Every structure is written in C-alpha cells, then in structure tokens.
Short mmCIF file of C-alpha atoms in Angstrom, two decimals:
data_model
loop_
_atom_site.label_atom_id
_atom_site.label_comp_id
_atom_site.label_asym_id
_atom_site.label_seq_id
_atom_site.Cartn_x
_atom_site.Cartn_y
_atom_site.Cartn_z
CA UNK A 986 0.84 19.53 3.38
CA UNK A 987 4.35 20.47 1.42
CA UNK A 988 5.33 23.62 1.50
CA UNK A 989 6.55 25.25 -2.47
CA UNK A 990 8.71 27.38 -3.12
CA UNK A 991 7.48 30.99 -3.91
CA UNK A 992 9.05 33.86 -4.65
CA UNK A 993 8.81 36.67 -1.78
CA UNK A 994 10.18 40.21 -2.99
CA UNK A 995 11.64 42.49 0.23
CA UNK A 996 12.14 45.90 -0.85
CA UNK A 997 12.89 44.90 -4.72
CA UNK A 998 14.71 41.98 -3.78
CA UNK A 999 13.52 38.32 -4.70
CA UNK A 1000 14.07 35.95 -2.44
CA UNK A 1001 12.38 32.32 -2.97
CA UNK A 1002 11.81 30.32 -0.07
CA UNK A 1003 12.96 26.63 0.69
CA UNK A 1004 10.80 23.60 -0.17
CA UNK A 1005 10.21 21.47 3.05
CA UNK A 1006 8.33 17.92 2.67
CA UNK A 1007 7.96 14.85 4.48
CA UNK A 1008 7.45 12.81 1.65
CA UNK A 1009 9.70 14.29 -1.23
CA UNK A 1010 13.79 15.68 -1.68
CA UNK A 1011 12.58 18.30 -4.06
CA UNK A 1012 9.52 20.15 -6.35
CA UNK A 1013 11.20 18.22 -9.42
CA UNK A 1014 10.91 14.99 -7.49
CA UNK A 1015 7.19 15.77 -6.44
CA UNK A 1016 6.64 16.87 -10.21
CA UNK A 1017 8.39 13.26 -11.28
CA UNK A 1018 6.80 11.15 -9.39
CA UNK A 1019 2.73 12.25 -9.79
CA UNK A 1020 3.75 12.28 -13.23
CA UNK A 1021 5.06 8.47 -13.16
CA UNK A 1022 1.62 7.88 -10.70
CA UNK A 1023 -0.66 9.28 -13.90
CA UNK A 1024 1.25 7.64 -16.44
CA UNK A 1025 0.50 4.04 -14.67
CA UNK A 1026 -3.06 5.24 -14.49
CA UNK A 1027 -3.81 5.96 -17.61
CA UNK A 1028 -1.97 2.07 -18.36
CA UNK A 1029 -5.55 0.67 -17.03
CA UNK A 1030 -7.16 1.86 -19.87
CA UNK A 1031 -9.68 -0.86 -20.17
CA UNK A 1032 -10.63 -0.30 -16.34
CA UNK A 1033 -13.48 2.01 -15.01
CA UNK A 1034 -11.87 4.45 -12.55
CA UNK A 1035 -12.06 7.56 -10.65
CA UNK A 1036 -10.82 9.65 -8.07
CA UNK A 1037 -12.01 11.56 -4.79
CA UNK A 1038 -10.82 13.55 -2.24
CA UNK A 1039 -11.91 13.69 1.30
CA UNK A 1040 -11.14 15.41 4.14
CA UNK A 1041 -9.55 14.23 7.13
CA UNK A 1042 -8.10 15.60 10.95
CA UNK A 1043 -5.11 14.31 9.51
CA UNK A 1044 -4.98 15.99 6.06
CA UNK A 1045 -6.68 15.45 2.00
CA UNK A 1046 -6.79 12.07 1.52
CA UNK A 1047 -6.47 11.43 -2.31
CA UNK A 1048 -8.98 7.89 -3.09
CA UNK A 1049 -8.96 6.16 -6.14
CA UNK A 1050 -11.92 3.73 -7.44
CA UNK A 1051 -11.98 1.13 -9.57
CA UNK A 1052 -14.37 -1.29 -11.30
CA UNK A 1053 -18.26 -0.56 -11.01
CA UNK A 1054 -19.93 1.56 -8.39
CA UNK A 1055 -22.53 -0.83 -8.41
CA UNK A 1056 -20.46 -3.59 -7.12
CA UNK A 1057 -19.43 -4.69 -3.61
CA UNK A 1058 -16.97 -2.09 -2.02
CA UNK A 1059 -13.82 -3.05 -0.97
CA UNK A 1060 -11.57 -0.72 1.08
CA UNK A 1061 -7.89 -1.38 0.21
CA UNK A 1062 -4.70 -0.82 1.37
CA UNK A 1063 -1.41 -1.31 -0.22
CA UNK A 1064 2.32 -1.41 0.86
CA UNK A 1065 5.53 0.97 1.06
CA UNK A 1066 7.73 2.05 -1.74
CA UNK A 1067 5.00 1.98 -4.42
CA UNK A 1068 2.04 4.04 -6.31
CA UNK A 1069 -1.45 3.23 -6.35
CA UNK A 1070 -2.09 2.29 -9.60
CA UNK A 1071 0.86 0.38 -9.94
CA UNK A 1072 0.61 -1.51 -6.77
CA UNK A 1073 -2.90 -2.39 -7.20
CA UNK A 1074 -2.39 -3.37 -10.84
CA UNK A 1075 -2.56 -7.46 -9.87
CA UNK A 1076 -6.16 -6.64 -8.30
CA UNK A 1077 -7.60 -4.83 -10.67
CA UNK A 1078 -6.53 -7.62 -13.31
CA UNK A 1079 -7.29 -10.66 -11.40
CA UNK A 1080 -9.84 -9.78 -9.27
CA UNK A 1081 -13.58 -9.86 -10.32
CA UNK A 1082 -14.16 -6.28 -10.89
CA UNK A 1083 -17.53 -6.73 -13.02
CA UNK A 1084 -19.03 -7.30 -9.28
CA UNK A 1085 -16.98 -5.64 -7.22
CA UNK A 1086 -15.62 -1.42 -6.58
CA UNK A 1087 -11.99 -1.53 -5.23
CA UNK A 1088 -11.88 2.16 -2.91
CA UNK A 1089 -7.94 2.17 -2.74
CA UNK A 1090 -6.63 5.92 -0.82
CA UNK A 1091 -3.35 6.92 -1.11
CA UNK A 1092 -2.20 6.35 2.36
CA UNK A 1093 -1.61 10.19 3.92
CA UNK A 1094 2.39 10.73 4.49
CA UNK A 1095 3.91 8.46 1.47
CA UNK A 1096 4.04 9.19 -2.19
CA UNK A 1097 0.73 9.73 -3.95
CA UNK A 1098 -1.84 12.81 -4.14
CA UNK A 1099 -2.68 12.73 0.06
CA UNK A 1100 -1.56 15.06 2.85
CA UNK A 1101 2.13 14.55 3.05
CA UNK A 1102 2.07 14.67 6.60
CA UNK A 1103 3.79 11.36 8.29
CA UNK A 1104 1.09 9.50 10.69
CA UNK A 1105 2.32 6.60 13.15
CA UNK A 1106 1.81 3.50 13.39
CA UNK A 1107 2.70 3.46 17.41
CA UNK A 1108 -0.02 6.07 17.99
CA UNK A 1109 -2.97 3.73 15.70
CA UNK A 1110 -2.97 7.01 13.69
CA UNK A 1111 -3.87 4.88 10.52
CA UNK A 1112 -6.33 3.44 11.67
CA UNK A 1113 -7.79 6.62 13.13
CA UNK A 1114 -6.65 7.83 9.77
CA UNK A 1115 -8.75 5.10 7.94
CA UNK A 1116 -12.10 5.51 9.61
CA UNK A 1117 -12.37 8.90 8.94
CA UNK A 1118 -11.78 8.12 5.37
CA UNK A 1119 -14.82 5.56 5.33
CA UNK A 1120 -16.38 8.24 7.04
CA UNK A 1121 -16.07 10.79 4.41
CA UNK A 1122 -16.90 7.92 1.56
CA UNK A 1123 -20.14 7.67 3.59
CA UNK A 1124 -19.13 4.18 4.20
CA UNK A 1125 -20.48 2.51 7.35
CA UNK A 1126 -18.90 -1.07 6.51
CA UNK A 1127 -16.85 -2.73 4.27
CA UNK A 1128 -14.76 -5.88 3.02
CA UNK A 1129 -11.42 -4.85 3.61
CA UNK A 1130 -8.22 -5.49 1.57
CA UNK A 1131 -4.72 -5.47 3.34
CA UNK A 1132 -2.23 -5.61 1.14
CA UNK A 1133 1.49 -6.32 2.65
CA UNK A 1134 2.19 -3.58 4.76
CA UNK A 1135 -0.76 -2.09 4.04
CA UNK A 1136 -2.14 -5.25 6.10
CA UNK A 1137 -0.76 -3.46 8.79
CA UNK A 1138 -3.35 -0.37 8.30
CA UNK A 1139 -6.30 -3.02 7.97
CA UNK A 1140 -5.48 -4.61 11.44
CA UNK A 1141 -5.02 -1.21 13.40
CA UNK A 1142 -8.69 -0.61 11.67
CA UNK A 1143 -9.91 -4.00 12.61
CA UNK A 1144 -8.64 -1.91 16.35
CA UNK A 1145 -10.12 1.13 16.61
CA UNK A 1146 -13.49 0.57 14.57
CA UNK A 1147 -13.77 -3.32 14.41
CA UNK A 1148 -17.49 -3.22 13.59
CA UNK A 1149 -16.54 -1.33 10.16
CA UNK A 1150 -14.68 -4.26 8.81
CA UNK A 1151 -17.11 -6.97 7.08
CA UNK A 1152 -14.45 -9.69 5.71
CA UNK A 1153 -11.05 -9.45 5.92
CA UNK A 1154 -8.67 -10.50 3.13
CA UNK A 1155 -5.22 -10.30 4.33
CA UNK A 1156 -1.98 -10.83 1.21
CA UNK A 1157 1.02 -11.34 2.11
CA UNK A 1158 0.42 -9.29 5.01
CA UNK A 1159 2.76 -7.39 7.63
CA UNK A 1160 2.00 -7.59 11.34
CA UNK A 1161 2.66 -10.94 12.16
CA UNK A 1162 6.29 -11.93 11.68
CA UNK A 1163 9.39 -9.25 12.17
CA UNK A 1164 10.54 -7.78 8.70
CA UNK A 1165 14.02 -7.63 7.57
CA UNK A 1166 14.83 -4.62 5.07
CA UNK A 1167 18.62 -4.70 5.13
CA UNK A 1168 19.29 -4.77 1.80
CA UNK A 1169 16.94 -2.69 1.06
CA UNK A 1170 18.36 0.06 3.92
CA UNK A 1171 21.67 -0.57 2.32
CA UNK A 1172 20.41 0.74 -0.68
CA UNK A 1173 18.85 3.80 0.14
CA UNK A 1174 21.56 4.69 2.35
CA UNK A 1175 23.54 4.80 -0.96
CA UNK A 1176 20.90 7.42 -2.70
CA UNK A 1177 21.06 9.32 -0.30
CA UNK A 1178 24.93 9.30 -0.18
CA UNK A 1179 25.44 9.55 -3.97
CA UNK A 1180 22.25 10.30 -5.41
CA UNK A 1181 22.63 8.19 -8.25
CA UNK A 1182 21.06 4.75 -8.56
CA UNK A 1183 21.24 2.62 -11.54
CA UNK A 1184 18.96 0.06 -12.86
CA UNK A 1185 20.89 -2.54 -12.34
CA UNK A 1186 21.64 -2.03 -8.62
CA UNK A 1187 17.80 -1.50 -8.46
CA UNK A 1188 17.39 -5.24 -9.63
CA UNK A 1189 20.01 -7.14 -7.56
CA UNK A 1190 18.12 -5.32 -4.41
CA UNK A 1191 15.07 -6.37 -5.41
CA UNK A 1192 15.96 -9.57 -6.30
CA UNK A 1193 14.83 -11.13 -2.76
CA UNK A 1194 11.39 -10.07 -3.45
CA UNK A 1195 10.65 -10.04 -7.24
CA UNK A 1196 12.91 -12.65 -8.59
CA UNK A 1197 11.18 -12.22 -12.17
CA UNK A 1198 11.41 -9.65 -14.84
CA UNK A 1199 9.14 -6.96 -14.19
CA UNK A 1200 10.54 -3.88 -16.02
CA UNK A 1201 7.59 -1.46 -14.25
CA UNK A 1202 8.21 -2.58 -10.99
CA UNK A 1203 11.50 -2.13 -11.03
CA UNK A 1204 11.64 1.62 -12.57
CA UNK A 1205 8.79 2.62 -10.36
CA UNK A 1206 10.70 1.54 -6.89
CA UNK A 1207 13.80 3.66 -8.47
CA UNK A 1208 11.97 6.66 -9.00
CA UNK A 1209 10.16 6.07 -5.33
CA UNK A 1210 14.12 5.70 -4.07
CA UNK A 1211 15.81 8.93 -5.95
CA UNK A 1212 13.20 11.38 -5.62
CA UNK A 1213 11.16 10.09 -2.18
CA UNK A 1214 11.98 10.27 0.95
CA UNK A 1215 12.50 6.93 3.23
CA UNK A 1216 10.75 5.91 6.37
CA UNK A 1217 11.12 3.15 8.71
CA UNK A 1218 7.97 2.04 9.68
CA UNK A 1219 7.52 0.41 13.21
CA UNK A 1220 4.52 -2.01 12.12
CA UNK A 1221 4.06 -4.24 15.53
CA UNK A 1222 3.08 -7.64 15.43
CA UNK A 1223 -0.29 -7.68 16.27
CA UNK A 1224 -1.27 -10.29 19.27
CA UNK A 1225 -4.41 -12.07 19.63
CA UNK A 1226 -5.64 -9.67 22.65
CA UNK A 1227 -5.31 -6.60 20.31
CA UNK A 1228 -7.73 -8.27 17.84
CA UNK A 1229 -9.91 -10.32 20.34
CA UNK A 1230 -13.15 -8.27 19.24
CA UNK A 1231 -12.63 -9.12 15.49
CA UNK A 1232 -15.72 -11.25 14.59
CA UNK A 1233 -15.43 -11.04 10.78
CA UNK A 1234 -14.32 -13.26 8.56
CA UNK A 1235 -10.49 -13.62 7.93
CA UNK A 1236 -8.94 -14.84 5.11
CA UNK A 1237 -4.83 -15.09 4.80
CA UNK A 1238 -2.89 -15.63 1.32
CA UNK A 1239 0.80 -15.77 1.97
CA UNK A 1240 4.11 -17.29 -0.41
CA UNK A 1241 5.97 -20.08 0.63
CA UNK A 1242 8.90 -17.82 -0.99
CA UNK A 1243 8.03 -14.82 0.49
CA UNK A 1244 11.48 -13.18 2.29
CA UNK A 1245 9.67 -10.28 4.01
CA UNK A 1246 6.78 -12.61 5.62
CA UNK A 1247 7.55 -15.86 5.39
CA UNK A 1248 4.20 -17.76 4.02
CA UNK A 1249 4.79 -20.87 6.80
CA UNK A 1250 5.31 -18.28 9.81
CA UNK A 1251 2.49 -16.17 8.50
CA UNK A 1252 -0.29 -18.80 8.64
CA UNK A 1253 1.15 -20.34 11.73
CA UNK A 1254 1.20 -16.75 13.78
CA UNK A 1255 -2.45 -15.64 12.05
CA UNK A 1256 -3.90 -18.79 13.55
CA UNK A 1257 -3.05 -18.18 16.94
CA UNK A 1258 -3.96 -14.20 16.51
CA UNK A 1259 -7.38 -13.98 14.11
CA UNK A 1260 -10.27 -15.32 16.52
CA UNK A 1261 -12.07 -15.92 13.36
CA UNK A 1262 -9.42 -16.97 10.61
CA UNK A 1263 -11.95 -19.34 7.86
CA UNK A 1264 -9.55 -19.50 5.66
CA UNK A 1265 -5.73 -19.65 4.60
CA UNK A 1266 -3.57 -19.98 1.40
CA UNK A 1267 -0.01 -20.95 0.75
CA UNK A 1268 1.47 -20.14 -2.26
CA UNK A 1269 4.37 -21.86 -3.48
CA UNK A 1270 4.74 -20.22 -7.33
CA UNK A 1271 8.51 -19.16 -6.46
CA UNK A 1272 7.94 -15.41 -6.75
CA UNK A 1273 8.50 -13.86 -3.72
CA UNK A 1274 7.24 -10.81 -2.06
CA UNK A 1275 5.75 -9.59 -5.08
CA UNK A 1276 4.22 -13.19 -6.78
CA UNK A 1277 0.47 -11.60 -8.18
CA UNK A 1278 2.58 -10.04 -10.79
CA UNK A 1279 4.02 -13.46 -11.82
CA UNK A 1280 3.58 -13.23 -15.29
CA UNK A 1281 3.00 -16.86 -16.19
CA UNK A 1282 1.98 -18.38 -12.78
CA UNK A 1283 -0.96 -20.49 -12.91
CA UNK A 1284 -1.77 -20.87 -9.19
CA UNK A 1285 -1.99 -16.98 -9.21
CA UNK A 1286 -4.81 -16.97 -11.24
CA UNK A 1287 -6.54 -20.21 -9.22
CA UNK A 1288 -5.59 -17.49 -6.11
CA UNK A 1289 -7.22 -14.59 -7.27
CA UNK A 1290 -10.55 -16.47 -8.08
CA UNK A 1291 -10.39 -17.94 -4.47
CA UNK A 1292 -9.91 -14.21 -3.34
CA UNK A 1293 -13.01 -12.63 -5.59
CA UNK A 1294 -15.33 -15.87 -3.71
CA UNK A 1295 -14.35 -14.98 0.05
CA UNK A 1296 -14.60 -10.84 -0.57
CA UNK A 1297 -17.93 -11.48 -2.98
CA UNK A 1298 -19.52 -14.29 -0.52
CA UNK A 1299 -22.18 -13.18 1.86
CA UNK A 1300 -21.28 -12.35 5.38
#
C-alpha cells in the first residue's frame, strides 16, 4: 500500500515524511485521480452498482459490481491507462445487464482503489492475483471477460486455475500478437520531462487508437498520464501448450482497425492457441483500439448482442 505523508515531531521539530507509491507522483495526484474515478461513477446513474473489498496475499483488492446480483456473474478485466468505470462504460451500456452481474476489480498495482503494489506478469502473479479474488467473492466459477490487456489477466487465469473459467469472451485482447506503444512511450517520456501535457497533444497520441471524438476518454488518459505513474508491461504471447487444458468455451472479438492487436493477426494466432475457440468476430467499424465507444457504429451494437448470447448461453 502507499505510504502518506505524516507529520513526525522530534524534540519540537516537525518534520513530514516523503510520499512513496508505485502507482502515483504525488498525494494531490492520488487525491485527483479517485476523484476523476467517482465522478465517472456516479455518470452511470441509471445502473445498479456497488463496491467490495477483499483481501488478498497480494494486497485490498477494490471490486466493483454492476447490473443485478441475480444475474449471471461475469468476472472482468480491463486494460492499462484507464479507470474502472470509465473503461467498462461500453459494457455496462451494451451489454445485457437485466440478466447478467459484471464483478469488474480494480487490478492491484494500477490506478483505482486496490493495493498499489506492482504484481508481474512474468511471475503469473495476476492470475494468482485473480483467483484469490474469486476466492474471496466466494466464487467457484465464472464467465470471464478479458478486456484488451486485461485479456492478458484472463489467460494467465485460464493458467493457474483453468477449471474456474466457464466461457471465455476475449475483446480486442492482448497476448497474442506483439504490441507497439511508441507513440505512446514518446509521450509519457515528455510528462515526465516537462510535466505539462496539453489536450491537444493528448489527441494526436491517441489518434492511432480512438480516431473519434471522445472528450472523456481523452481527459481521463491525461489525468492517468500527469498524475500516474507508467509501467511497461511484459504481457507474453500466450502459446497453445500454455493453454492446452482450457476446455471452455472461447469467444474472440477483434477490429480490423485495431493498431495495438491487429483484428486479422488476432483471429489467425487465437485459432492456432484456444483448443476450444467456438467463435470469432471481426470488426471492421473504423474505430480502432477503442471501437465499443463508437458513438454511431451500428455493427457495435449487432457486437454487443452477439457478446450478451455467448456469456448468457448455457455451458
């Protein structure tokens, strides 16, 4: 967990100590940025939700629910450089949440209300990481959401506790094609040179992956930029020995246009890895990375009813 600063008085004289986190520059920065991550909350107004916390060998693990708990639960993870409630915004819109309970944690070591302890991929910590979380949900199985990198967390489960996962429902998922951030390393090399990062210079990096207004998006990967800090993740590509005991149902949805996993290479690599792969979707709406929050894209909404049938279906 961070450590705050407190004030420590040695013979009358005050002395505060410094603030040391893996995850944040600064207190204010913390302060910002659960701010920004309640503010997007409180957006899903018209959505049931709540909030746990359970306890880990690798810290607090901060879980968010939404929908009904009397619908079918689906464990999710999401990607880097974003917030819960923003990143699973598209989901909770599109998905079919009248029959379904989306258990989303903040992943432990990036920006959210978890243990800001880093975990590693190379070690299979998250997926160590994410079976004790089912664990403390009292959750023996589950259909399981991998959201782009956070695909990455739902294969190193589908490793260490493959008998946990139900269905599988992989979007425009990490671990099977190499990942090219440049642009994106260029740009936080330059906050944390200067400091300073404007909106504009926010867009044009983002412009690879969300090549469509989307004003929240854009502010929220700004604040995640100033005021968190950066990690390179070292998500492998995962090899069809490494998930040879996977017997659940697969589903992939990739993009066409997608510049971090390209939606051709994706499909092509997941059906020589997934043993069981029933099912795969190329999108071609032109939006990128970040296409479920395409305003205006009907495919996206033809996707997301495709995605409620395989995670709702009976296994």
């Amino acid at each position: 967990m961070a450590t705050f600063p407190e004030e420590i008085t040695y013979s009358g004289v005050t002395v505060e100590q410094k603030y040391e986190s893996e995850v944040y520059h600064s207190k204010e920065g913390r302060h910002i940025l659960h701010n920004l991550y309640r503010k997007l909350l409180i957006a899903l107004d018209d959505v049931p939700v709540a909030e746990r916390m359970v306890k880990t060998s690798f810290g607090d693990t901060h879980v968010m629910l939404y929908g009904h708990p009397s619908g079918k639960p689906v464990l999710v993870f999401y990607g880097e450089y974003a917030l819960n409630p923003l990143a699973v915004r598209p989901l909770v819109r599109g998905l079919d949440l009248n029959r379904m309970w989306l258990i989303v944690p903040d992943p432990v070591g990036q920006v959210g209300f978890s243990s800001e302890k880093r975990l590693s991929f190379s070690n299979e910590e998250y997926g160590e990481w994410a079976c004790q979380v089912m664990d403390g949900l009292e959750l023996p199985a589950a259909a399981v959401l991998g959201y782009s990198f956070g695909a990455g967390i739902a294969l190193q489960l589908c490793e260490t506790s493959v008998l946990r996962i139900e269905r599988l429902l992989l979007v425009m998922p990490s671990g099977f094609t190499n990942v090219s951030t440049a642009e994106i390393t260029r740009l936080l090399r330059q906050v944390q040179q200067h400091n300073v990062l404007t909106e504009g210079a926010v867009k044009k990096a983002l412009q690879p992956v969300l090549p469509f207004p989307q004003e929240e998006v854009t502010n929220t990967v700004r604040m995640l930029f100033l005021h968190a800090k950066a990690e390179r993740k070292a998500v492998k590509c995962f090899n069809r020995k490494s998930l040879r005991k996977l017997n659940a149902p697969v589903c992939v949805i990739t993009e066409k246009s997608d510049i971090l996993f390209p939606g051709k290479d994706v499909i092509k690599r997941a059906q020589e890895t997934i043993p069981y792969l029933k099912d795969s979707h190329l999108l071609s709406t032109g939006g990128s990375h970040c296409c479920l929050f395409h305003p205006e894209a009907a495919e996206i909404t033809d996707c997301f009813g495709v995605m409620s049938d395989f995670i709702l279906k009976a296994t």
